[in-house]
Short mmCIF file of C-alpha atoms in Angstrom, two decimals:
data_model
loop_
_atom_site.label_atom_id
_atom_site.label_comp_id
_atom_site.label_asym_id
_atom_site.label_seq_id
_atom_site.Cartn_x
_atom_site.Cartn_y
_atom_site.Cartn_z
CA MET C 1 0.00 0.00 0.00
CA GLN C 2 2.88 2.37 0.83
CA PHE C 3 4.33 1.69 -2.61
CA TYR C 4 1.04 2.62 -4.26
CA GLN C 5 0.91 5.81 -2.21
CA LEU C 6 4.46 6.55 -3.36
CA LEU C 7 3.53 6.04 -6.99
CA LYS C 8 0.50 8.26 -6.60
CA LYS C 9 2.59 10.99 -4.99
CA ILE C 10 5.14 10.86 -7.83
CA ILE C 11 2.40 11.08 -10.40
CA ARG C 12 0.59 14.03 -8.87
CA THR C 13 3.64 15.94 -7.59
CA GLY C 14 7.37 16.03 -7.88
CA VAL C 15 9.53 15.57 -10.94
CA GLY C 16 6.71 14.32 -13.24
CA LYS C 17 4.11 16.99 -12.47
CA GLY C 18 5.04 19.27 -15.36
CA ARG C 19 4.97 16.47 -17.94
CA PHE C 20 1.73 15.15 -16.51
CA TRP C 21 -0.14 18.43 -16.99
CA MET C 22 1.56 19.09 -20.32
CA ALA C 23 0.27 15.77 -21.61
CA ALA C 24 -3.20 16.37 -20.18
CA ILE C 25 -3.51 19.84 -21.72
CA GLY C 26 -2.12 18.60 -25.04
CA LEU C 27 -4.61 15.75 -25.10
CA GLY C 28 -7.49 18.12 -24.34
CA ILE C 29 -6.54 20.60 -27.08
CA ALA C 30 -5.93 17.79 -29.57
CA MET C 31 -9.34 16.24 -28.91
CA LEU C 32 -11.03 19.62 -29.19
CA LEU C 33 -9.38 20.42 -32.54
CA ILE C 34 -10.21 17.01 -34.01
CA LEU C 35 -13.84 17.13 -32.83
CA VAL C 36 -14.29 20.69 -34.12
CA ALA C 37 -12.86 19.70 -37.52
CA LEU C 38 -15.21 16.73 -37.77
CA GLN C 39 -18.19 18.79 -36.67
CA VAL C 40 -17.48 21.63 -39.13
CA HIS C 41 -17.20 19.10 -41.96
CA HIS C 42 -20.51 17.52 -40.90
CA ASN C 43 -22.26 20.90 -40.64
CA PHE C 44 -21.08 21.93 -44.10
CA SER C 45 -22.40 18.68 -45.56
CA GLU C 46 -25.73 19.31 -43.83
CA LEU C 47 -25.93 22.79 -45.32
CA LEU C 48 -25.27 21.39 -48.79
CA TYR C 49 -27.24 18.16 -48.85
CA SER C 50 -29.93 18.04 -46.17
CA GLU C 51 -33.56 18.41 -47.23
CA LYS C 52 -34.05 21.38 -44.89
CA ASN C 53 -31.37 23.34 -46.74
CA GLN C 54 -32.24 22.10 -50.21
CA ASN C 55 -32.21 24.90 -52.77
CA GLU C 56 -34.06 23.73 -55.83
CA ARG C 57 -32.67 26.51 -58.04
CA ALA C 58 -29.14 25.40 -57.37
CA ASP C 59 -29.75 21.83 -58.62
CA PHE C 60 -29.95 22.84 -62.27
CA LEU C 61 -27.24 24.54 -64.27
CA VAL C 62 -27.42 25.87 -67.81
CA ILE C 63 -24.04 25.27 -69.47
CA ASN C 64 -22.52 26.84 -72.57
CA LYS C 65 -19.03 27.33 -73.93
CA LYS C 66 -17.04 30.46 -73.15
CA ILE C 67 -16.87 32.76 -76.12
CA THR C 68 -13.30 33.83 -76.86
CA ASN C 69 -11.95 36.19 -79.51
CA SER C 70 -10.81 33.24 -81.62
CA MET C 71 -14.35 31.82 -81.59
CA MET C 72 -16.03 35.00 -82.78
CA GLY C 73 -17.72 34.49 -86.14
CA ARG C 74 -17.35 30.72 -85.86
CA PRO C 75 -20.59 29.45 -84.30
CA ASP C 76 -19.59 25.86 -84.96
CA LEU C 77 -16.97 26.19 -82.20
CA THR C 78 -19.59 27.20 -79.66
CA THR C 79 -21.72 24.06 -80.04
CA PHE C 80 -21.39 20.77 -78.20
CA THR C 81 -20.28 17.70 -80.09
CA LYS C 82 -21.78 14.29 -79.38
CA ALA C 83 -18.52 13.18 -77.76
CA GLU C 84 -18.59 16.20 -75.45
CA LEU C 85 -22.21 15.52 -74.50
CA ASP C 86 -21.50 11.84 -73.82
CA ASP C 87 -18.46 12.71 -71.70
CA PHE C 88 -20.41 15.33 -69.76
CA ALA C 89 -23.33 12.96 -69.12
CA ALA C 90 -20.92 10.29 -67.83
CA GLN C 91 -19.48 12.53 -65.11
CA PRO C 92 -20.37 11.42 -61.56
CA PHE C 93 -21.75 14.85 -60.57
CA VAL C 94 -24.36 14.80 -63.39
CA GLN C 95 -27.72 13.32 -62.46
CA GLY C 96 -29.42 14.32 -65.68
CA LEU C 97 -28.51 16.14 -68.87
CA GLY C 98 -30.85 17.84 -71.31
CA VAL C 99 -30.20 19.61 -74.58
CA ILE C 100 -31.59 23.10 -75.07
CA THR C 101 -32.99 23.33 -78.58
CA ALA C 102 -32.72 26.76 -80.16
CA ALA C 103 -35.15 28.10 -82.74
CA GLN C 104 -33.95 28.19 -86.35
CA PHE C 105 -36.43 30.93 -87.24
CA ASN C 106 -37.17 34.52 -86.35
CA VAL C 107 -39.70 35.31 -83.65
CA LYS C 108 -41.63 38.51 -83.06
CA MET C 109 -44.01 39.00 -80.17
CA VAL C 110 -46.67 41.70 -80.25
CA ALA C 111 -48.32 42.47 -76.93
CA ASP C 112 -50.73 45.36 -77.51
CA GLN C 113 -52.06 45.11 -73.97
CA LEU C 114 -48.56 45.65 -72.62
CA GLY C 115 -47.80 48.36 -75.13
CA PHE C 116 -44.83 46.81 -76.84
CA SER C 117 -43.69 44.50 -79.57
CA THR C 118 -40.25 42.96 -79.76
CA GLU C 119 -38.02 40.61 -81.64
CA MET C 120 -37.15 37.65 -79.47
CA PHE C 121 -36.16 34.00 -79.61
CA PHE C 122 -37.55 30.69 -78.45
CA GLU C 123 -35.81 27.74 -76.88
CA ALA C 124 -37.05 24.36 -75.70
CA VAL C 125 -35.84 21.91 -73.06
CA PRO C 126 -37.14 18.49 -71.99
CA ASP C 127 -40.13 18.84 -69.67
CA SER C 128 -38.31 17.11 -66.80
CA PHE C 129 -36.00 20.12 -66.47
CA ILE C 130 -38.76 22.72 -66.26
CA ASP C 131 -39.86 24.05 -62.87
CA VAL C 132 -43.32 25.15 -64.08
CA LYS C 133 -46.08 22.57 -63.87
CA SER C 134 -49.10 23.45 -65.97
CA ASP C 135 -51.80 21.56 -67.84
CA GLU C 136 -51.44 24.14 -70.59
CA TRP C 137 -47.87 23.07 -71.29
CA LYS C 138 -48.51 21.01 -74.42
CA TRP C 139 -48.75 21.60 -78.14
CA GLN C 140 -49.62 19.54 -81.17
CA PRO C 141 -49.53 20.32 -84.92
CA GLY C 142 -52.51 22.44 -85.98
CA GLN C 143 -52.79 24.16 -82.60
CA MET C 144 -52.66 27.95 -83.12
CA VAL C 145 -52.04 28.83 -79.48
CA ILE C 146 -48.45 28.41 -78.33
CA PRO C 147 -47.91 28.00 -74.56
CA VAL C 148 -44.91 30.03 -73.44
CA ILE C 149 -42.90 30.05 -70.22
CA VAL C 150 -41.02 33.25 -69.52
CA PRO C 151 -38.40 33.88 -66.86
CA ARG C 152 -39.72 35.65 -63.77
CA ASP C 153 -36.84 38.09 -64.12
CA PHE C 154 -38.43 39.18 -67.40
CA VAL C 155 -41.60 40.24 -65.55
CA ASP C 156 -39.55 42.18 -63.02
CA MET C 157 -37.62 43.94 -65.79
CA PHE C 158 -40.89 44.90 -67.49
CA ASN C 159 -42.62 46.17 -64.34
CA PHE C 160 -39.68 47.95 -62.75
CA GLY C 161 -37.78 48.97 -65.87
CA PHE C 162 -39.78 49.26 -69.07
CA ALA C 163 -43.17 50.13 -67.53
CA LEU C 164 -41.88 52.79 -65.16
CA GLY C 165 -39.63 54.28 -67.82
CA ASN C 166 -42.45 54.54 -70.38
CA SER C 167 -45.24 55.54 -67.97
CA ILE C 168 -47.37 52.51 -68.69
CA PRO C 169 -49.18 50.37 -66.10
CA GLN C 170 -47.43 47.60 -64.24
CA PHE C 171 -48.98 44.14 -64.44
CA SER C 172 -49.25 41.34 -61.92
CA GLU C 173 -48.34 37.79 -62.93
CA GLU C 174 -52.01 36.80 -62.75
CA THR C 175 -52.93 39.55 -65.20
CA ILE C 176 -50.07 38.73 -67.56
CA LYS C 177 -51.21 35.10 -67.71
CA THR C 178 -54.60 36.23 -69.02
CA LEU C 179 -53.03 38.08 -71.95
CA SER C 180 -52.69 36.56 -75.37
CA PRO C 181 -49.82 38.23 -77.26
CA GLY C 182 -49.49 37.70 -80.99
CA ILE C 183 -46.52 35.63 -82.17
CA VAL C 184 -45.11 35.80 -85.66
CA ILE C 185 -42.47 33.29 -86.71
CA SER C 186 -40.73 33.58 -90.03
CA GLN C 187 -37.81 32.47 -92.13
CA GLY C 188 -37.39 34.03 -95.54
CA ILE C 189 -40.76 34.17 -97.24
CA ARG C 190 -42.31 31.63 -94.90
CA THR C 191 -44.36 33.20 -92.14
CA GLY C 192 -46.73 31.88 -89.53
CA GLN C 193 -48.94 33.71 -87.07
CA PHE C 194 -49.95 32.27 -83.72
CA ALA C 195 -51.35 33.41 -80.41
CA GLY C 196 -49.24 33.13 -77.31
CA LYS C 197 -50.40 31.90 -73.92
CA ILE C 198 -48.27 32.47 -70.82
CA ALA C 199 -48.21 29.08 -69.09
CA GLY C 200 -46.02 30.16 -66.19
CA PHE C 201 -42.93 31.93 -64.95
CA SER C 202 -39.64 30.15 -64.44
CA ASP C 203 -37.13 30.82 -61.69
CA ARG C 204 -34.76 28.22 -63.12
CA ILE C 205 -34.21 28.92 -66.80
CA SER C 206 -33.58 32.45 -68.04
CA THR C 207 -35.00 32.10 -71.53
CA VAL C 208 -38.36 32.05 -73.27
CA LEU C 209 -39.48 28.44 -73.53
CA VAL C 210 -41.95 26.75 -75.83
CA PRO C 211 -42.91 23.04 -75.81
CA GLN C 212 -40.40 20.68 -77.38
CA SER C 213 -43.09 19.40 -79.74
CA PHE C 214 -43.68 22.89 -81.13
CA MET C 215 -39.96 23.58 -81.46
CA ASP C 216 -39.35 20.35 -83.39
CA TRP C 217 -42.28 21.08 -85.72
CA ALA C 218 -41.38 24.74 -86.25
CA ASN C 219 -37.71 23.98 -86.93
CA SER C 220 -38.70 21.39 -89.52
CA VAL C 221 -41.09 23.82 -91.25
CA TYR C 222 -39.39 27.21 -90.82
CA GLY C 223 -35.82 26.14 -90.15
CA ALA C 224 -33.02 24.78 -92.26
CA GLY C 225 -34.54 21.33 -92.23
CA ALA C 226 -31.62 19.73 -90.44
CA ALA C 227 -31.00 19.47 -86.71
CA LYS C 228 -28.23 21.70 -85.41
CA ALA C 229 -25.79 20.84 -82.69
CA PRO C 230 -26.84 22.35 -79.35
CA SER C 231 -25.01 25.38 -78.05
CA ARG C 232 -26.48 25.17 -74.57
CA ILE C 233 -27.35 22.28 -72.29
CA ILE C 234 -28.93 21.97 -68.87
CA ILE C 235 -27.78 19.53 -66.20
CA LYS C 236 -29.24 18.36 -62.93
CA THR C 237 -26.60 17.97 -60.27
CA LYS C 238 -26.77 17.05 -56.63
CA ASP C 239 -24.04 19.46 -55.64
CA PRO C 240 -23.53 22.66 -57.67
CA SER C 241 -20.74 23.62 -55.25
CA SER C 242 -18.71 20.52 -56.12
CA THR C 243 -15.09 21.39 -56.75
CA VAL C 244 -14.96 18.49 -59.22
CA LEU C 245 -17.76 20.12 -61.23
CA ALA C 246 -16.05 23.52 -61.11
CA ASP C 247 -12.74 22.01 -62.22
CA TYR C 248 -14.45 20.14 -65.08
CA LEU C 249 -16.12 23.31 -66.36
CA GLU C 250 -12.88 25.25 -66.15
CA LYS C 251 -10.83 22.52 -67.83
CA HIS C 252 -13.20 22.21 -70.80
CA GLY C 253 -13.87 25.94 -71.24
CA PHE C 254 -17.52 25.74 -70.22
CA SER C 255 -19.34 28.42 -68.28
CA THR C 256 -22.53 28.62 -66.26
CA ASP C 257 -24.26 30.83 -63.73
CA THR C 258 -21.39 31.60 -61.37
CA GLU C 259 -23.87 32.58 -58.68
CA LYS C 260 -24.80 28.91 -58.39
CA THR C 261 -21.27 27.56 -58.38
CA LYS C 262 -19.64 30.21 -56.20
CA TYR C 263 -19.96 27.89 -53.22
CA SER C 264 -17.33 25.61 -54.77
CA LYS C 265 -14.70 28.17 -53.77
CA ILE C 266 -16.19 28.53 -50.30
CA ARG C 267 -16.30 24.76 -50.01
CA GLY C 268 -12.67 24.49 -51.02
CA ILE C 269 -11.69 27.05 -48.40
CA VAL C 270 -13.72 25.24 -45.73
CA GLN C 271 -12.12 21.92 -46.67
CA VAL C 272 -8.64 23.43 -46.38
CA ILE C 273 -9.45 24.97 -42.99
CA VAL C 274 -10.96 21.72 -41.73
CA SER C 275 -7.96 19.75 -42.98
CA VAL C 276 -5.48 22.13 -41.33
CA VAL C 277 -7.38 22.08 -38.02
CA GLY C 278 -7.65 18.29 -38.14
CA PHE C 279 -3.96 17.97 -39.01
CA PHE C 280 -2.89 20.11 -36.04
CA GLY C 281 -5.27 18.09 -33.86
CA LEU C 282 -3.58 14.85 -34.93
CA VAL C 283 -0.13 16.34 -34.38
CA LEU C 284 -1.09 17.43 -30.87
CA LEU C 285 -2.59 14.01 -30.21
CA MET C 286 0.67 12.35 -31.22
CA PHE C 287 2.54 14.84 -29.04
CA ALA C 288 0.27 14.08 -26.06
CA LEU C 289 0.76 10.33 -26.53
CA LEU C 290 4.52 10.80 -26.65
CA VAL C 291 4.55 12.93 -23.50
CA PHE C 292 2.32 10.44 -21.68
CA SER C 293 4.69 7.66 -22.67
CA MET C 294 7.70 9.67 -21.42
CA PHE C 295 5.85 10.50 -18.22
CA ILE C 296 5.08 6.85 -17.54
CA GLN C 297 8.69 5.95 -18.25
CA LEU C 298 9.83 8.63 -15.78
CA VAL C 299 7.45 7.44 -13.06
CA ILE C 300 8.58 3.85 -13.42
CA ALA C 301 12.27 4.86 -13.51
CA SER C 302 11.77 6.92 -10.32
CA CYS C 303 10.35 3.85 -8.54
CA LYS C 304 12.74 1.39 -10.11
CA LYS C 305 14.12 0.05 -6.84
CA GLU C 306 10.70 -0.18 -5.20
CA ILE C 307 9.17 -1.94 -8.19
CA ARG C 308 12.00 -4.51 -8.29
CA LEU C 309 11.61 -5.07 -4.58
CA LEU C 310 7.85 -5.61 -4.87
CA ILE C 311 8.31 -8.00 -7.77
CA THR C 312 10.98 -9.90 -5.78
CA LEU C 313 8.56 -10.13 -2.86
CA GLY C 314 5.93 -11.65 -5.12
CA ALA C 315 3.92 -8.69 -6.45
CA ALA C 316 2.48 -9.46 -9.86
CA PRO C 317 3.52 -7.05 -12.65
CA ARG C 318 -0.12 -7.00 -13.78
CA GLN C 319 -1.13 -5.48 -10.44
CA LEU C 320 1.41 -2.70 -10.89
CA GLN C 321 0.25 -2.12 -14.47
CA GLY C 322 -3.37 -1.95 -13.39
CA TYR C 323 -2.63 0.51 -10.62
CA LEU C 324 -0.66 2.83 -12.91
CA LEU C 325 -3.38 2.82 -15.56
CA LYS C 326 -6.06 3.56 -12.94
CA GLN C 327 -4.23 6.79 -12.21
CA PHE C 328 -4.71 7.94 -15.82
CA VAL C 329 -8.06 6.54 -17.01
CA PRO C 330 -10.28 8.92 -14.97
CA MET C 331 -8.33 11.84 -16.38
CA TYR C 332 -8.84 10.54 -19.94
CA LEU C 333 -12.57 10.31 -19.37
CA VAL C 334 -12.79 13.79 -17.86
CA ILE C 335 -10.85 15.31 -20.77
CA GLY C 336 -12.95 13.44 -23.34
CA VAL C 337 -16.25 14.43 -21.73
CA LEU C 338 -15.19 18.06 -21.35
CA ALA C 339 -14.09 18.25 -25.01
CA LEU C 340 -17.37 16.71 -26.20
CA VAL C 341 -19.46 18.97 -23.94
CA LEU C 342 -17.61 22.03 -25.23
CA VAL C 343 -18.19 20.97 -28.86
CA ALA C 344 -21.87 20.31 -28.03
CA GLY C 345 -22.17 23.83 -26.60
CA LEU C 346 -20.56 25.34 -29.70
CA GLN C 347 -22.83 23.27 -31.95
CA TRP C 348 -25.96 24.44 -30.12
CA TRP C 349 -24.78 28.06 -30.37
CA VAL C 350 -23.92 27.80 -34.07
CA SER C 351 -27.20 26.06 -34.95
CA GLY C 352 -29.13 28.91 -33.34
CA ILE C 353 -27.25 31.56 -35.31
CA LEU C 354 -27.61 29.70 -38.63
CA ALA C 355 -31.33 29.10 -38.05
CA LYS C 356 -31.88 32.87 -37.99
CA HIS C 357 -30.58 32.92 -41.58
CA ASN C 358 -32.73 29.92 -42.69
CA MET C 359 -29.78 27.55 -42.60
CA PHE C 360 -30.24 24.46 -40.49
CA VAL C 361 -27.74 22.15 -38.81
CA PRO C 362 -28.37 19.73 -35.89
CA GLN C 363 -28.26 21.15 -32.39
CA ILE C 364 -26.21 18.21 -31.11
CA PRO C 365 -22.79 16.89 -32.18
CA SER C 366 -22.63 14.40 -35.02
CA ILE C 367 -22.20 10.66 -34.59
CA ALA C 368 -18.72 11.04 -36.11
CA ALA C 369 -17.67 13.42 -33.31
CA ILE C 370 -19.00 11.07 -30.62
CA LEU C 371 -17.29 8.04 -32.19
CA ALA C 372 -14.08 10.05 -32.56
CA THR C 373 -14.15 10.84 -28.83
CA VAL C 374 -14.49 7.16 -28.00
CA GLY C 375 -11.82 6.22 -30.54
CA ILE C 376 -9.27 8.76 -29.26
CA LEU C 377 -9.79 7.68 -25.65
CA ALA C 378 -9.37 4.04 -26.66
CA LEU C 379 -6.18 4.90 -28.58
CA VAL C 380 -4.70 6.80 -25.65
CA TYR C 381 -5.54 3.93 -23.31
CA LEU C 382 -3.95 1.32 -25.58
CA VAL C 383 -0.79 3.38 -26.10
CA ASN C 384 -0.38 3.89 -22.37
CA LEU C 385 -1.10 0.23 -21.66
CA PHE C 386 1.62 -0.72 -24.11
CA SER C 387 4.02 1.78 -22.55
CA VAL C 388 3.35 0.55 -18.99
CA LYS C 389 3.77 -3.10 -19.99
CA LYS C 390 6.98 -2.36 -21.87
CA HIS C 391 8.72 -0.50 -19.04
CA ILE C 392 7.61 -2.78 -16.21
CA ALA C 393 8.66 -5.82 -18.21
CA GLY C 394 12.11 -4.26 -18.50
CA MET C 395 12.59 -4.19 -14.71
#
């Protein structure tokens, strides 16, 4: 019993006190850094992928090639080849790819009720990529009314730009949908007159859309008669902020709405910060393990004569090992619990702040952080067990 009291005294005071607290503080900081890194990574994934934070607009990207000086006057260089489309569709970040079909004819819209007429253009995309659901969204040959989807930004530009500047009334979306503007399509001497019907307003695609069936018919009648390679495509992607997606677009000279992909840079920065924090956490953990090992070696060396005497008198080395480990295990648990509680407090605080900005993350630490706490404590215990066994066996 006196020997155990001596060991305890050496551990808590004396020559090993400084190393003991250095190792304890290092272990605590290391655990905190590792848990924070894991929790930040989990929170960022929640912000990107969870249903609560799902941003439907960001799932669809309209892609086209960047126009350079060398491509000016050469429209064939701005279109996608079949090989490019196949390669794009095969990328892991693409969940769906649709071709935007451009009109091969001239379009003029006359809206007497709105007080303007304008030259414009039509495009068509597969229905699965359209965010407007309407029973009016269909067309068949012989039908003189063409359903049209216009971007909601177009309505805002009319009401807050054109209407105010020309002293004409502003119109609500409900009123605009009741209008029936005249549509004239032409190519050379061929001309066709139709009535337009606003089927809805799109927040996703910034172009004037008509049904694919009408576009195919009109291109065959008023166009060149042959299908042209697409110059724009639309993709559905799970993660518009993917750095892999951003790198692919940059590498192939493609461009899209940078507002939707700007998070790829933020994500890259967050990943670097998380990696650096996690790296320093691992370094500190290794440092703490090393100091613990040196501390145990020092304690055993300080009691070398007493340990040999006890072993000579019949004390089992396992008893000595167990007693030494009992002096450290409660401290491991306290450090682990304190680190996890601190991370839980930070997580609760952060979730409250993000919720005020309509961004949602869990109020409690992730399973990864909890498992990491258990894993680190188990690792520290095993390393110390190995160290104690090694030095006592060398007596």
